Each structure stands twice: as C-alpha cells, then as structure tokens.
Coordinates of C-alpha atoms and ligand atoms in Angstrom, one line a residue:
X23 CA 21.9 -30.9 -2.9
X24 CA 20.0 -32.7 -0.1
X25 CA 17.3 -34.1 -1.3
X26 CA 14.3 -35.8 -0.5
X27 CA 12.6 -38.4 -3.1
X28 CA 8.7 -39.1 -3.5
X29 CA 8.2 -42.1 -5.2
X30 CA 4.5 -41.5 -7.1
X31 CA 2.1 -44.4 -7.0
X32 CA -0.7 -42.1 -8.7
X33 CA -2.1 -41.0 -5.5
X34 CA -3.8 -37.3 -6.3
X35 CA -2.0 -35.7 -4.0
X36 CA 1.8 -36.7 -4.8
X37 CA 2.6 -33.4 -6.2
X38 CA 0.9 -31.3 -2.9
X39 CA 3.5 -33.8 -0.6
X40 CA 6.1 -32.5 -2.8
X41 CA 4.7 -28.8 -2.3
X42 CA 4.7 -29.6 1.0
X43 CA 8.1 -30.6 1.7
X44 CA 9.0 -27.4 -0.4
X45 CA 7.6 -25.3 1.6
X46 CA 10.1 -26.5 4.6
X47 CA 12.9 -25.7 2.7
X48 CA 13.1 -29.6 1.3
X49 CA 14.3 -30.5 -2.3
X50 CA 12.6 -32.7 -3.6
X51 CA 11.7 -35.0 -6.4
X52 CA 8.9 -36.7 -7.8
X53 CA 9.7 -40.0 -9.4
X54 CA 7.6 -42.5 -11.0
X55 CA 7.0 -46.3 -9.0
X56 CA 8.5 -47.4 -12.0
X57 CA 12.0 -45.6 -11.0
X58 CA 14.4 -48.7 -10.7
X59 CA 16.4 -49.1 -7.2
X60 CA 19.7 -47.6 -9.4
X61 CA 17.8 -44.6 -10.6
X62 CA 16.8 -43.6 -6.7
X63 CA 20.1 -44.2 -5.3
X64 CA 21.6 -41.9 -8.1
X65 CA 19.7 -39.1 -6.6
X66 CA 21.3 -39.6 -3.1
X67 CA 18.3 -39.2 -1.2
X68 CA 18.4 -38.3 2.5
X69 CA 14.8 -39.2 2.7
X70 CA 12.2 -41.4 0.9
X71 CA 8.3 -40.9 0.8
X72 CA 5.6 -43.2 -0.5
X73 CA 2.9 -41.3 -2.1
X74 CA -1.3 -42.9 -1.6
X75 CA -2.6 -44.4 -5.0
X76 CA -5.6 -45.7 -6.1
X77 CA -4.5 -49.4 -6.4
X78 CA -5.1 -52.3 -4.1
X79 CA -1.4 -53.8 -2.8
X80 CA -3.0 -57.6 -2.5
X81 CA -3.9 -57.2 -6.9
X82 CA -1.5 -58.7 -9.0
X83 CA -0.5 -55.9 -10.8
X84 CA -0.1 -53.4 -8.5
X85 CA 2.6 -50.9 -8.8
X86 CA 5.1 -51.9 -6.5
X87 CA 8.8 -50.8 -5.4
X88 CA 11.9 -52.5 -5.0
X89 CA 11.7 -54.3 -1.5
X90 CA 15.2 -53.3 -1.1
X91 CA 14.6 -49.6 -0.6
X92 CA 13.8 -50.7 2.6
X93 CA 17.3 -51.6 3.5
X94 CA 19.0 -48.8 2.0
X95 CA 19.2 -47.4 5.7
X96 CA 17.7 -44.2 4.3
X97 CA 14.3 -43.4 6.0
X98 CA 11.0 -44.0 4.8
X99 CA 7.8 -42.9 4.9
X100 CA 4.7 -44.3 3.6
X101 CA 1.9 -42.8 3.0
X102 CA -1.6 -44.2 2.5
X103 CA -0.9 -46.9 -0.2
X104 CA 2.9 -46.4 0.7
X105 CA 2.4 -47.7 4.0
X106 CA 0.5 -50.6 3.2
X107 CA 3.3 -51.3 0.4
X108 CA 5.6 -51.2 3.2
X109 CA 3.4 -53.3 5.2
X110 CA 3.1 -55.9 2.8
X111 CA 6.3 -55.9 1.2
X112 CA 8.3 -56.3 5.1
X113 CA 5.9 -59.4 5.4
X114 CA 2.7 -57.7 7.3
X115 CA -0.6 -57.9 6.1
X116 CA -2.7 -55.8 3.7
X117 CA -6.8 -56.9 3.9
X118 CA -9.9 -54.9 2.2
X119 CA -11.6 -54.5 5.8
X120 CA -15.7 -53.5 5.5
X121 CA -15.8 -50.3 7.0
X122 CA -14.1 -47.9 4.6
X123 CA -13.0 -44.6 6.2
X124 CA -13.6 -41.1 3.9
X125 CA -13.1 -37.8 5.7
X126 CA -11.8 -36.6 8.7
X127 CA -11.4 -39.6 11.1
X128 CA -10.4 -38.9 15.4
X129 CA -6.6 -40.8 15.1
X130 CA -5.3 -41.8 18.7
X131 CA -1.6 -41.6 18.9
X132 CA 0.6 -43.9 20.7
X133 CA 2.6 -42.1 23.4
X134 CA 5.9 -43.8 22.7
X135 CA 5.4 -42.7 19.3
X136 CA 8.5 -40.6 17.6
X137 CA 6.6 -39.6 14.5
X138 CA 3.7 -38.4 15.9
X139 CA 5.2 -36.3 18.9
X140 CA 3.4 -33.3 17.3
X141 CA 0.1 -35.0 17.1
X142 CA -2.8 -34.2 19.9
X143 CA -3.7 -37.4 21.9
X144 CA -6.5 -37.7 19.7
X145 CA -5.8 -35.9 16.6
X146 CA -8.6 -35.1 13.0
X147 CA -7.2 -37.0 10.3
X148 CA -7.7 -37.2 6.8
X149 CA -8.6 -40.7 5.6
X150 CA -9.5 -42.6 2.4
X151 CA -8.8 -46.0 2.3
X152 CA -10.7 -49.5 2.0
X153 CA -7.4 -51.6 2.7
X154 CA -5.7 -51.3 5.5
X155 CA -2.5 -53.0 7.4
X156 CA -4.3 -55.7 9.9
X157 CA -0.8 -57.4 10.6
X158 CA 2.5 -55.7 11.6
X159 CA 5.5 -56.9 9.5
X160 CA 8.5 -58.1 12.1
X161 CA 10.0 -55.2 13.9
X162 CA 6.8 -52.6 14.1
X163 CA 4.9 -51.6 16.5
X164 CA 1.6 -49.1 16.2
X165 CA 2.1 -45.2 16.1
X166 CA -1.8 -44.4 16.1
X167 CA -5.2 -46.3 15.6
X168 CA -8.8 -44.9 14.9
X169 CA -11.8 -46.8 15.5
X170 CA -11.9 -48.8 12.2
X171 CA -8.6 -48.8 11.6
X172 CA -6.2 -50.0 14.2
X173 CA -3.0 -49.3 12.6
X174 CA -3.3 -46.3 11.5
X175 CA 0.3 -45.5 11.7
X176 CA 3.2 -47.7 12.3
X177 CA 6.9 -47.3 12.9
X178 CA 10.1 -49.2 13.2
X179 CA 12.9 -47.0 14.7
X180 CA 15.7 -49.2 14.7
X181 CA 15.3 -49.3 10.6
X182 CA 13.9 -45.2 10.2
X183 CA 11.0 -46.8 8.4
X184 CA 7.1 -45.7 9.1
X185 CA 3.6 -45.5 7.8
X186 CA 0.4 -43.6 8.4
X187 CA -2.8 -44.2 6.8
X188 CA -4.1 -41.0 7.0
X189 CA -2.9 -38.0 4.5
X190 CA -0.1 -35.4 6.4
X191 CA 0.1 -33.9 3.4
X192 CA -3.7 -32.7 3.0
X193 CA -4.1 -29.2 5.5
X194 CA -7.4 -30.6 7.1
X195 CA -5.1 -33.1 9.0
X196 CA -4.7 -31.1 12.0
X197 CA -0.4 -30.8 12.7
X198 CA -0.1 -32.7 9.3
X199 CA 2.8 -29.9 8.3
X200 CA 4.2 -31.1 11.8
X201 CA 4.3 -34.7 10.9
X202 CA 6.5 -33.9 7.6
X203 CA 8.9 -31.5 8.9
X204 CA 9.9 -34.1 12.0
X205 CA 10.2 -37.1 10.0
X206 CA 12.3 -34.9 7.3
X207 CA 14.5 -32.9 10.5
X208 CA 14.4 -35.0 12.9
X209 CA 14.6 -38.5 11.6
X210 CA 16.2 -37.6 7.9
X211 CA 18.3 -34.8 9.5
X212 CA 17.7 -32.2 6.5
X213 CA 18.9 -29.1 6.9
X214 CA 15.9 -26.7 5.5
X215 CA 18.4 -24.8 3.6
X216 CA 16.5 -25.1 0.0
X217 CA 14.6 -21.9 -0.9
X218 CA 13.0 -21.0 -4.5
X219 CA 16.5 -19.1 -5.7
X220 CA 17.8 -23.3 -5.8
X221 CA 14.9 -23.9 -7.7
X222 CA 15.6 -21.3 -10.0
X223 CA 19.3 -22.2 -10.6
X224 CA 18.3 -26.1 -10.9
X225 CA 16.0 -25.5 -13.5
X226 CA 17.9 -22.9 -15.4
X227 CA 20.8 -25.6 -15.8
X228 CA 18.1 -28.2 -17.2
X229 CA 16.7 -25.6 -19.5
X230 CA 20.1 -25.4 -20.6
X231 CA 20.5 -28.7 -21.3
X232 CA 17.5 -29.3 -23.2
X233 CA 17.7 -26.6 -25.3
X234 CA 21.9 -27.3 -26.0
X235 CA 24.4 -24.9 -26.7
X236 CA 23.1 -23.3 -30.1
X237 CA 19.2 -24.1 -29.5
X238 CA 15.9 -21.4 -29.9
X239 CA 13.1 -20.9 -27.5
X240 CA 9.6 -19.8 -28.5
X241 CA 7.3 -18.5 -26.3
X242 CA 3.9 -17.3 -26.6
X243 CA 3.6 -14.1 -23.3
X244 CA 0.2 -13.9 -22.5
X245 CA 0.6 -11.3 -19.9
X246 CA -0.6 -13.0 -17.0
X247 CA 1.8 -14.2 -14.3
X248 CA 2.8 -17.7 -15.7
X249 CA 3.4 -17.3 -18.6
X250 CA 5.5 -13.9 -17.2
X251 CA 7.5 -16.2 -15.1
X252 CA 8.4 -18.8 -17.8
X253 CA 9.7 -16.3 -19.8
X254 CA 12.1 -14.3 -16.7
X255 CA 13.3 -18.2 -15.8
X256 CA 14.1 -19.1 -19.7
X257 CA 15.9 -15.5 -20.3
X258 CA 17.9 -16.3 -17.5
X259 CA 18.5 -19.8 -19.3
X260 CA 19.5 -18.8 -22.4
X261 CA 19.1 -15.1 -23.1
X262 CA 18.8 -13.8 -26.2
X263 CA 17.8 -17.5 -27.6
X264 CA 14.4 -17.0 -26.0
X265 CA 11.8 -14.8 -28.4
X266 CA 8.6 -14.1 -26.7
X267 CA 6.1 -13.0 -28.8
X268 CA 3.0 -10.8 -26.6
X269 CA -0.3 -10.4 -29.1
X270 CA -2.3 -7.4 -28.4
X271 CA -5.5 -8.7 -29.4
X272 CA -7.0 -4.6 -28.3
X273 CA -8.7 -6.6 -25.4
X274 CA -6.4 -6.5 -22.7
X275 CA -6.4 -4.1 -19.3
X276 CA -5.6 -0.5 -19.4
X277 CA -1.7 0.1 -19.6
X278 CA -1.4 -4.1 -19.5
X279 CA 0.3 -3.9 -23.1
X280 CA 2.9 -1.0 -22.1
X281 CA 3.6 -2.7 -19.1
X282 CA 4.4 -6.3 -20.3
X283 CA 6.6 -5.0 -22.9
X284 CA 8.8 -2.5 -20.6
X285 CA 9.3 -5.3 -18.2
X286 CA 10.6 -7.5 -20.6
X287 CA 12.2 -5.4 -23.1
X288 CA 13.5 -3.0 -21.0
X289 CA 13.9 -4.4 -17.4
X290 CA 15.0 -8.3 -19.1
X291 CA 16.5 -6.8 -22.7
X292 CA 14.5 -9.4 -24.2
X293 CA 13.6 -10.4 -27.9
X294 CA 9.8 -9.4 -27.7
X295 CA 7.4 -9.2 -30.2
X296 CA 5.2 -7.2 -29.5
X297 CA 2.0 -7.5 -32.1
X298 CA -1.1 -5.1 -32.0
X299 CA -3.4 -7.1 -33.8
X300 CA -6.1 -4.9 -32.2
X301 CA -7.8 -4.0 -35.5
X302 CA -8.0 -7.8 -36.9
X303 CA -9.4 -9.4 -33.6
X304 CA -12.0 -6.7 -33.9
X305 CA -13.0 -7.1 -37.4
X306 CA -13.5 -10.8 -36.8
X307 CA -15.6 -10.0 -33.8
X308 CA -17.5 -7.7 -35.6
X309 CA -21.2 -8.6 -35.1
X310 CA -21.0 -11.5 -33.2
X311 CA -22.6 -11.7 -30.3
X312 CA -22.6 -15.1 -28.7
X313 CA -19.8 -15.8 -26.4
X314 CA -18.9 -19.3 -27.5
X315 CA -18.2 -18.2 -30.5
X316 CA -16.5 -15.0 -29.5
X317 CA -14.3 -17.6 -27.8
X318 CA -13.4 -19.4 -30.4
X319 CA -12.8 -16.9 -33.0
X320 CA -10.0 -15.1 -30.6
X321 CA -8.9 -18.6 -29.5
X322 CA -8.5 -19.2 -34.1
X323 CA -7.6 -15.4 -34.7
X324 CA -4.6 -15.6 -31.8
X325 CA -3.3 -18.9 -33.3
X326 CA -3.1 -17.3 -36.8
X327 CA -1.1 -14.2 -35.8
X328 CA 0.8 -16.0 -33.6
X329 CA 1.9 -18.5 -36.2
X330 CA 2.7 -15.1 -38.5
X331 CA 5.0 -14.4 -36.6
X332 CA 6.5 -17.6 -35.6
X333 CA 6.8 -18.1 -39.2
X334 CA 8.7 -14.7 -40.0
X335 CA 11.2 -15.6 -37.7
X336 CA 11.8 -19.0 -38.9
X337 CA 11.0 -22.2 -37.4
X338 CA 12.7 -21.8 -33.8
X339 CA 13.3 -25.5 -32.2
X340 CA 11.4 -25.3 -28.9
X341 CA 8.4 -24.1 -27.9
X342 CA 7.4 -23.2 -24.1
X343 CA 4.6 -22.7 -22.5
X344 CA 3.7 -21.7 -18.5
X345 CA 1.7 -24.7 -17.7
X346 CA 1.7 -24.5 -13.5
X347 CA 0.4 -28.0 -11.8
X348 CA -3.3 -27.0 -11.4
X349 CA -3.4 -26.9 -15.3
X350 CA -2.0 -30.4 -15.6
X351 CA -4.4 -31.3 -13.5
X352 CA -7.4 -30.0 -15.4
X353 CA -6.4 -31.1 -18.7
X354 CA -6.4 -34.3 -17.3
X355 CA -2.1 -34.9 -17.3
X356 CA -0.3 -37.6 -15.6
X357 CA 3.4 -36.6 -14.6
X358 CA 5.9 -36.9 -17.1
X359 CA 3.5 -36.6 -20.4
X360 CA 3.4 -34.1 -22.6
X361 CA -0.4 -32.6 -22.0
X362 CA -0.9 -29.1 -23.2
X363 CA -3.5 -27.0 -21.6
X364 CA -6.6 -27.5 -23.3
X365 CA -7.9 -24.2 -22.0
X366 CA -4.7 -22.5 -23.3
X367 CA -5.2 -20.0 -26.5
X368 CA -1.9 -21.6 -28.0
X369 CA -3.2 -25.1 -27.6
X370 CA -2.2 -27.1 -30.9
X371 CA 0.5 -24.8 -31.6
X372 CA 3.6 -26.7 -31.2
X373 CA 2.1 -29.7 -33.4
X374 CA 1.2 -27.4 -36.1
X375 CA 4.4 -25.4 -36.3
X376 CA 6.8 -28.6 -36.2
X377 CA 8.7 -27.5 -32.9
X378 CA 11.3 -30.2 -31.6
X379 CA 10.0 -30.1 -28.0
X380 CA 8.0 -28.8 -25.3
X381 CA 9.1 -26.9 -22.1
X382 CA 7.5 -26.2 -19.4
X383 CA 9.7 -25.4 -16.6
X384 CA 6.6 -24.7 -14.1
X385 CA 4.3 -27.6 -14.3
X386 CA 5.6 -29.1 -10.8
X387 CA 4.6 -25.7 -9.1
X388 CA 1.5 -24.2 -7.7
X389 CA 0.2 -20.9 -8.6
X390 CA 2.2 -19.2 -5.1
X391 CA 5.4 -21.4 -5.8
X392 CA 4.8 -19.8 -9.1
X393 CA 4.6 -16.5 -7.9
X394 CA 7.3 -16.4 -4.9
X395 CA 9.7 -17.9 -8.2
X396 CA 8.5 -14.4 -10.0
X397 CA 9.9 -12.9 -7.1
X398 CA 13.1 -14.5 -6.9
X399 CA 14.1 -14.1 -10.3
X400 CA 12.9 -10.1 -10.3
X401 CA 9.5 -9.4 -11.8
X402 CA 8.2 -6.5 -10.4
X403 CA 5.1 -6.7 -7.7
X404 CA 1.9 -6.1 -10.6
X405 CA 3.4 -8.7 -12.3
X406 CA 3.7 -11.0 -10.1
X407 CA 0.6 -10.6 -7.8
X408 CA -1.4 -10.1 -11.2
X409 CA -4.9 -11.1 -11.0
X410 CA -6.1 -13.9 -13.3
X411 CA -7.6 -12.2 -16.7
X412 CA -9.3 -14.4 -19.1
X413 CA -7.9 -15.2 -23.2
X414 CA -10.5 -13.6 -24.7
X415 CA -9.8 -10.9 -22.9
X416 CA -12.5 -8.0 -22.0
X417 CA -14.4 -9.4 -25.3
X418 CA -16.3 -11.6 -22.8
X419 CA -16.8 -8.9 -20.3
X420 CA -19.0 -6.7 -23.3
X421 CA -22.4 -8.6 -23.3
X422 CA -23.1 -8.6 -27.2
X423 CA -20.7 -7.0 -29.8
X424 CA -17.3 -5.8 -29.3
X425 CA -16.7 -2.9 -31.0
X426 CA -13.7 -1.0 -29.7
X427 CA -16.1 2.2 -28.7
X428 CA -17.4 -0.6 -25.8
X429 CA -13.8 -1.8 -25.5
X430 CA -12.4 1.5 -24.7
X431 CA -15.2 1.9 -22.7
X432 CA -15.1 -1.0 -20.0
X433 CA -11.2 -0.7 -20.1
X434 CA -11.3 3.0 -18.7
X435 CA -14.2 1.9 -16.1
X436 CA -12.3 -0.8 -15.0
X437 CA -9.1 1.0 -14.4
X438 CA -11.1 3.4 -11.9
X439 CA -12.1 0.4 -10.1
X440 CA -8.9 -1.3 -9.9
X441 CA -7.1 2.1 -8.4
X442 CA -10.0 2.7 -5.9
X443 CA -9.4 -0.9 -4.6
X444 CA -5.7 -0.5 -4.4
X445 CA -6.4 3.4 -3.3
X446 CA -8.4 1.5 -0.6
X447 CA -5.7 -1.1 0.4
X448 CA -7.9 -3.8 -0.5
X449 CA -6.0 -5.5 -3.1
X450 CA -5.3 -8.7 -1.2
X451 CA -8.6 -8.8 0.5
X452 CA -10.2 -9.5 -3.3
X453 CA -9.1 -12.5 -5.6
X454 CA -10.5 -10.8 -8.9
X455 CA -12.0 -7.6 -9.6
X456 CA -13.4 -6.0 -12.7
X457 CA -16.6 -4.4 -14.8
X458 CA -18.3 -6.0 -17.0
X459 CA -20.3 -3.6 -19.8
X460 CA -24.1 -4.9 -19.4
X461 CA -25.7 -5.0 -23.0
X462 CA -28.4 -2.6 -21.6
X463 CA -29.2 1.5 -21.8
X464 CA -31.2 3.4 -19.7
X465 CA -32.4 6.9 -18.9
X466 CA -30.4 9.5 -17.4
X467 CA -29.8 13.0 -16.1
X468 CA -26.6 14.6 -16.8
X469 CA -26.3 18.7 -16.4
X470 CA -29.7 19.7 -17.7
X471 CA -29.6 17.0 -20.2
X472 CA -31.5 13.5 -21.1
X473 CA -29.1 11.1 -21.5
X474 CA -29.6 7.3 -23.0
X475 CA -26.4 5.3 -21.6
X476 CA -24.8 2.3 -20.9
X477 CA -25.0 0.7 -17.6
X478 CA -21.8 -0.7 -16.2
X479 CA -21.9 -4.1 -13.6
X480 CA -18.9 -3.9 -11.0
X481 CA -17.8 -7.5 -10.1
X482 CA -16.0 -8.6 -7.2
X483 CA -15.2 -11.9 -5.8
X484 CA -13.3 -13.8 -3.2
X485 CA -12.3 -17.4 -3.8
X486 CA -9.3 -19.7 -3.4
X487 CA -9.5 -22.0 -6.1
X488 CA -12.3 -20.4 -9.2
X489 CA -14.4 -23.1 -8.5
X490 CA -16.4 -21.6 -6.5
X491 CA -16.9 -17.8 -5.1
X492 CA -18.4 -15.6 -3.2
X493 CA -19.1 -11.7 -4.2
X494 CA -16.9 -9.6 -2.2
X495 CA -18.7 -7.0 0.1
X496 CA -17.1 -3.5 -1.2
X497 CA -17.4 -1.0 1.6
X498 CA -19.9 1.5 0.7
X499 CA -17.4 4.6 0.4
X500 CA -15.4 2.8 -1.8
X501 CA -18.6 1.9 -4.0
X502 CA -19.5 5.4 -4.1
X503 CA -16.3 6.7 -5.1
X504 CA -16.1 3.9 -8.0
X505 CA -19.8 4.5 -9.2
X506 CA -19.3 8.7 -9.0
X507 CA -15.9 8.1 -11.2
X508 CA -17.0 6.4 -13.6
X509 CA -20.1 7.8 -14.3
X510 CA -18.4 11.3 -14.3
X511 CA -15.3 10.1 -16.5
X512 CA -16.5 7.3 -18.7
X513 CA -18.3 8.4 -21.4
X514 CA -21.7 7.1 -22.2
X515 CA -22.0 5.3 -18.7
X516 CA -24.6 6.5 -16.8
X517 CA -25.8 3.9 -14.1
X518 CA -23.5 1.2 -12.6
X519 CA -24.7 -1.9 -10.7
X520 CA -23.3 -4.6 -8.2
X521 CA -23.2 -7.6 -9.3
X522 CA -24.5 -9.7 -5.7
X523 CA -24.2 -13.5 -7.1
X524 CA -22.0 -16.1 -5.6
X525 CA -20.6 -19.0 -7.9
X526 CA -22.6 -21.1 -8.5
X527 CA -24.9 -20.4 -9.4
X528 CA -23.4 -17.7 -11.8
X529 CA -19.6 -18.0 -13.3
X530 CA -17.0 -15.1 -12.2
X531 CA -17.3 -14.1 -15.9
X532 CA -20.3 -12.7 -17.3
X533 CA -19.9 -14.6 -20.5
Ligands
LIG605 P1 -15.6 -18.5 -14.6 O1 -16.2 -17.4 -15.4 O2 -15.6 -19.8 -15.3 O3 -14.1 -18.1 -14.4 O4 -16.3 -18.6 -13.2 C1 -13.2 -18.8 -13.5 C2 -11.8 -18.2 -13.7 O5 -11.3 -18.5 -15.0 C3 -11.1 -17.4 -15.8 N1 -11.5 -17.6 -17.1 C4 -10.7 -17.8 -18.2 N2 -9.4 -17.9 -18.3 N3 -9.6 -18.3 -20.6 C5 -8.8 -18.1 -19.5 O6 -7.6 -18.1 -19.6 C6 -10.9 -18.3 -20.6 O7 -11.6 -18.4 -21.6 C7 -11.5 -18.0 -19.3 N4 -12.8 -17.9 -18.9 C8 -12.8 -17.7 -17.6 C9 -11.9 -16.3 -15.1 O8 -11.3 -15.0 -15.3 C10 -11.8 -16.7 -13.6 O9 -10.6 -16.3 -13.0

C-alpha cells in the first residue's frame, strides 16, 4: 500500500496531519521521532512529513531524526519544528528571533514557488513559533515570508525536500488542504486510491494478529457509536471470539436497548449479552439526589454487573474498548500508551479483571473517520449518525430522584421530540437533542380537571466540539407540535419549557 509516513515530534496536531492526508485518499502512518532510519524504510514510504513540536532544535536534547532521511530521495516535508529540523540538520540556521508569531499571520508566497502554487499571493496563515530558520541550508531558496518571519517556507526541488513554518494542516490556514494534496500528488506522486474500506481490512489483519489464532475479545457496548463500531470491526476480525456484553442500566433512550441488540445479534450474529440490570441501578439510586453521586454510583453499579458477567464467562484474554482520538486527548494520552478514558464507565476494568491486553482499534480516528468506518463496515444509519448520550444515562436528565415512574416518563417525552425533529428534517441541523424532567410541579387544566404535574425542559443545541454551544432556535410549529404531544401523551406532564442558555455558562446537561 502506498503510504505516506508522519514522523511525530509531539506537535498537537500530528494526528489532524494524519487526518488530513486521510481525507485525500493518503495512507498514512504515525511514527514516533524515535523510529530508527530501518524502521521508516520498512514502511516504504512514498512520502515523509515532519510533524511541529514543542521543543527548541538549538537544545541539546531535542528530538531529532536521522539526517539521512534527507537523502533517501523520498520527499519531505516539514512542518513547523520539522522544517527547522530540516533547516538545521542540512546545515541552515535555527535562532529564537524576538518577535514570536501566534495566530493567523499574512504569508507572501514566492512566485517560482512549486509548493505553494495553490497559495493566494498573500495568503492567512496559521503560525506559532518563537524559532525560526534565519539561514538557508545549501541548495534552498524561500517559498514564502511574513513580516517577522522571512522564511516562512523553503524548498529545494532538485532534492523534493521543503519546509513551512506555518500549520497546512490547521483549517484556518486558507488553501492549507491545497498545500498537502500537491506536495503528496504532485511531488510524492500518490495515487489517492486509499478509502476507509483499506482501513478496515488493515486493521482487521492486526486485530488478528494480536488477538492469535485461538484468542477471546471482551467488549463492553455502550450503545453509542464508538463503541458500536469497535465491536462491527472486531466481529469482522474474529467473529464469534468477540463477546460484547450491552448493560441495560433502565436509563437508556426509548427503543435504544431493542435496537442495539437486533443490530448485533441479528444483523452481525454476534455473542451479546444483553443484561437488564434496570431494577438494580434503580434501587441504588433510590433517594439520591445529587448528581455527582448519581454519577458515581452508575459509574460503581455498571463496573459490578459488568464484571458479573465477565466473570460467568470466564476470564476472556483481551479486553477492547472504542477509545476514538479526541478521548486520548482528553485523558491526557501520548501516542503509543496505554491511556484508558478516564471519563469512560469501564475505566479500571481491564486492571481489575486481569485481561492480557488492551485494544482499541479507533484511537487514531476522529469521531467522522469513526463514523464513515461504521458505514463501511455496515451499521445501519441510527447507529451510526447516533447522537452523543451520556453514561449515566437519562439519570442525570431527572433533576432529583430517579425512580423509574420519572424514567419512563422523560424517555416517552423525549421520543416525541426526537421524531418531530426527524419528522421536521432537522436532524442534521441539531448536534444533541433531548428533555430533561425539571424537579418542579405546577398547576394545570386538563378537561374540567385541576391537575398538579411535572414540567418538562426541551433542550436543544448546536456545537462542533461540546465545549461550547449554542441553544438551537426550534421553529415555532415544530415547538408547538412537541409541547401539544407531550403534554397530551405523557402522563403527569403538564407544562413544557425551552431551555434558552448557551454553554457556558450552563453545561448541555442539566446535571
Ligand atoms: P456537558 O453537560 O458537560 O456535556 O456540557 C458535554 C457532552 O458530554 C456528554 N456528557 C457525558 N458523556 N458521560 C458521558 O459519556 C458523562 O458522564 C457525561 N456527561 C455529559 C453530554 O451528553 C454532551 O454531549
């Protein structure tokens, strides 16, 4: 397979170049600065990139490469702290200059420059650097310059070999995408002929050959679309040597227990185990009413069904998980170690129930990688295009105690809300959508009647990352439709509310 190598020098965004050069049909491979010149060459690469890193190329001990990857004729590019490797490696020089650049910075490109054909004359930039190259090595001449930094990209066409300063990689680099596809078509000569399906079959032969011939797979299915895909990839791994086991803790979506175990029992003919453990998570909620230690009681109660069951089937040998990059990220994970989502229910697991090893055959990929893989390897659209849904589950969408009356309750008003928004073809416009059961009753009128009811909050937000968000504006129809439903279908509802509050201030979660 053609493919392309990244050589990591702990720049943040190392695994967003590899995502890049995914996405133009480029295999590639993240490999540590510690890689030795043999190890590269075994992968045959057609291309090399440099990735930024925090270290300064004039300290002693800063990562370095091989210098003789610079006359492998294969072409390189550096980026960031890989150029000024290059630069100082090839016998330029590297210097701490006083004015740093941060941010988007005006880059002027050199006409004659091949790299930068794409680039406008004077093209926004992403920068963040204090070094910089302030002498050519022998054989370079400037691509681009800014006004603090005059070599802000360099090139040597005789040898393939090129830097820029700025990040290509980072989407507020206007024609950044442009920049990777024509040093990886027109000066590697890939072909663009890798899709998702390769990366499917390429990680379905390692699976294989971590887990041997005879080896067992464990894997805890939470429902949501990770997880979902971890499992799909690992059946097609190893079949029948994969047991997922789904626990119902009574808190999930309308229909979302049915669902997860037809696709994978019937649609995969998987091993699942599926668990209601409805009536225990509920007891151990019973009374409690502050949502930390809701939390942790599901987060304690899940581990000890889940090791139940692990434990009834006897100690299988490997344990996976559907860690995706963004969690490694959080959780604080460097490439290669074994970091298990802190913010994961089964956190601890593996440790406690002895298993050999850990896989997680999505932790390079980001949540759409994740999700066009789903595709590939056949989970049906809800799956896939799932929206995110908390561990704990509706428990922290109840304000006070669960009790499965409320349960029932914001399950049923939150499947009305969910069809009028796909009824409405708004699915896609709205990254998470839900009710939330507000601790509060209030007078109502229902036939001739008094009535003393729950209210019920609808939530709706747009975001692209969860850090933030803003509260999605519902048109009015569709708000009237939801609130008439569910006050006419839900029992003991009788007012529902909007909840109007961006994040921050408030979280997407009520609790
Ligand atoms: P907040 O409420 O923190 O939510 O603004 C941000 C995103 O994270 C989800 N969320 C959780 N996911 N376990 C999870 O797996 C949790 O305990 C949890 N709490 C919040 C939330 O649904 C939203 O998508």
């Amino acid at each position: 397979m053609e493919t392309a190598v990244i050589i990591d020098f702990g720049g943040q965004y190392t695994q967003l170049i590899a995502r890049r050069v995914r996405s133009l049909n480029v295999f590639s491979q993240v490999v540590p600065y510690t890689a030795s010149l043999k190890d590269i060459k075994a992968l045959s690469p057609k291309g090399i990139i440099l990735s930024g890193g925090p270290a300064s190329v004039t300290d002693e001990n800063a990562p370095k490469c091989d210098p003789e990857l610079f006359r492998l004729g294969i072409p390189v590019l550096g980026i960031c702290y890989g150029m000024q490797l290059m630069g100082h490696l090839l016998g330029g020089r590297v210097a701490v200059t006083e004015k740093r650049e941060y941010g988007l910075v005006p880059v002027r490109r050199e006409r004659s420059s091949t790299l930068l054909t794409d680039f406008e004359e004077e093209n926004a930039c992403w920068m963040s650097h204090t070094c910089q190259v302030v002498e050519l090595p022998e054989g370079f001449r400037v691509g681009a310059s800014s006004v603090n930094c005059p070599v802000a990209a360099m090139e040597d066409r005789e040898r393939n070999l090129y830097g820029v300063q700025f990040h290509p990689e980072v989407t507020h680099t206007r024609n950044g995408l442009a920049l990777l596809r024509r040093f990886l078509y027109d000066i590697c000569h890939f072909g663009g002929s890798w899709r998702m399906e390769d990366y499917a079959r390429e990680q379905v032969l390692r699976i294989r050959e971590e887990v041997g011939e005879k080896g067992t797979v464990l894997l805890a299915l939470s429902g949501g679309v990770d997880s979902a895909v971890a499992a799909a990839l690992l059946s097609r791994a190893i079949g029948k040597r994969l047991t997922c086991v789904f626990v119902d803790h009574g808190l999930l979506r309308k229909g979302e227990f049915e669902q997860v175990r037809d696709t994978f029992e019937r649609d995969f003919d998987m091993n699942l185990i599926a668990v209601d453990a409805s009536e225990r998570f509920l007891k151990a909620l019973r009374g409690v009413t502050d949502p930390e230690s809701k939390r942790r009681i599901i987060g304690a109660k899940f581990i000890e069904v889940f090791k139940e069951e692990a434990e009834k089937l006897g100690r299988l040998d490997h344990f996976a998980q559907g860690t995706i990059y963004p969690d490694v990220i959080e959780s604080g994970g460097t490439l290669g170690s074994n970091v298990i989502k802190s913010h994961h229910n089964v956190g601890g697991l593996p440790k406690e129930l002895g298993f050999t090893s850990l896989i997680e055959p999505l932790r390079m990929l980001f949540k759409d990688e994740v999700r066009a893989l789903g595709t590939t390897l056949g989970l049906p659209a809800p799956v896939v295009w799932r929206q995110p849904f908390p561990g704990p589950g509706l428990a922290i969408r109840i304000i006070g105690e669960v009790t499965r009356e409320k349960a029932d309750l914001v399950r049923e008003a939150d499947a009305i809300l969910r069809r009028e928004i796909a009824d409405a073809g708004l699915e896609s416009e709205v990254s998470q959508y839900f009710t939330v059961l507000t601790n509060m009753r209030s007078v109502g009128v229902m036939g001739d009647e008094r009535t003393y009811d729950w209210a019920v909050a609808i939530r709706c937000v747009t975001t692209d990352d969860f850090m933030t968000a803003d509260w999605y504006r519902i048109p009015y129809d569709v708000l009237a439709r939801v609130s008439r439903r569910i006050v006419n279908e839900v029992r003991h509802v009788n007012r529902v509310l909007l909840d109007v509050t961006t994040k921050p201030p408030a979280s997407i979660e009520w609790e």
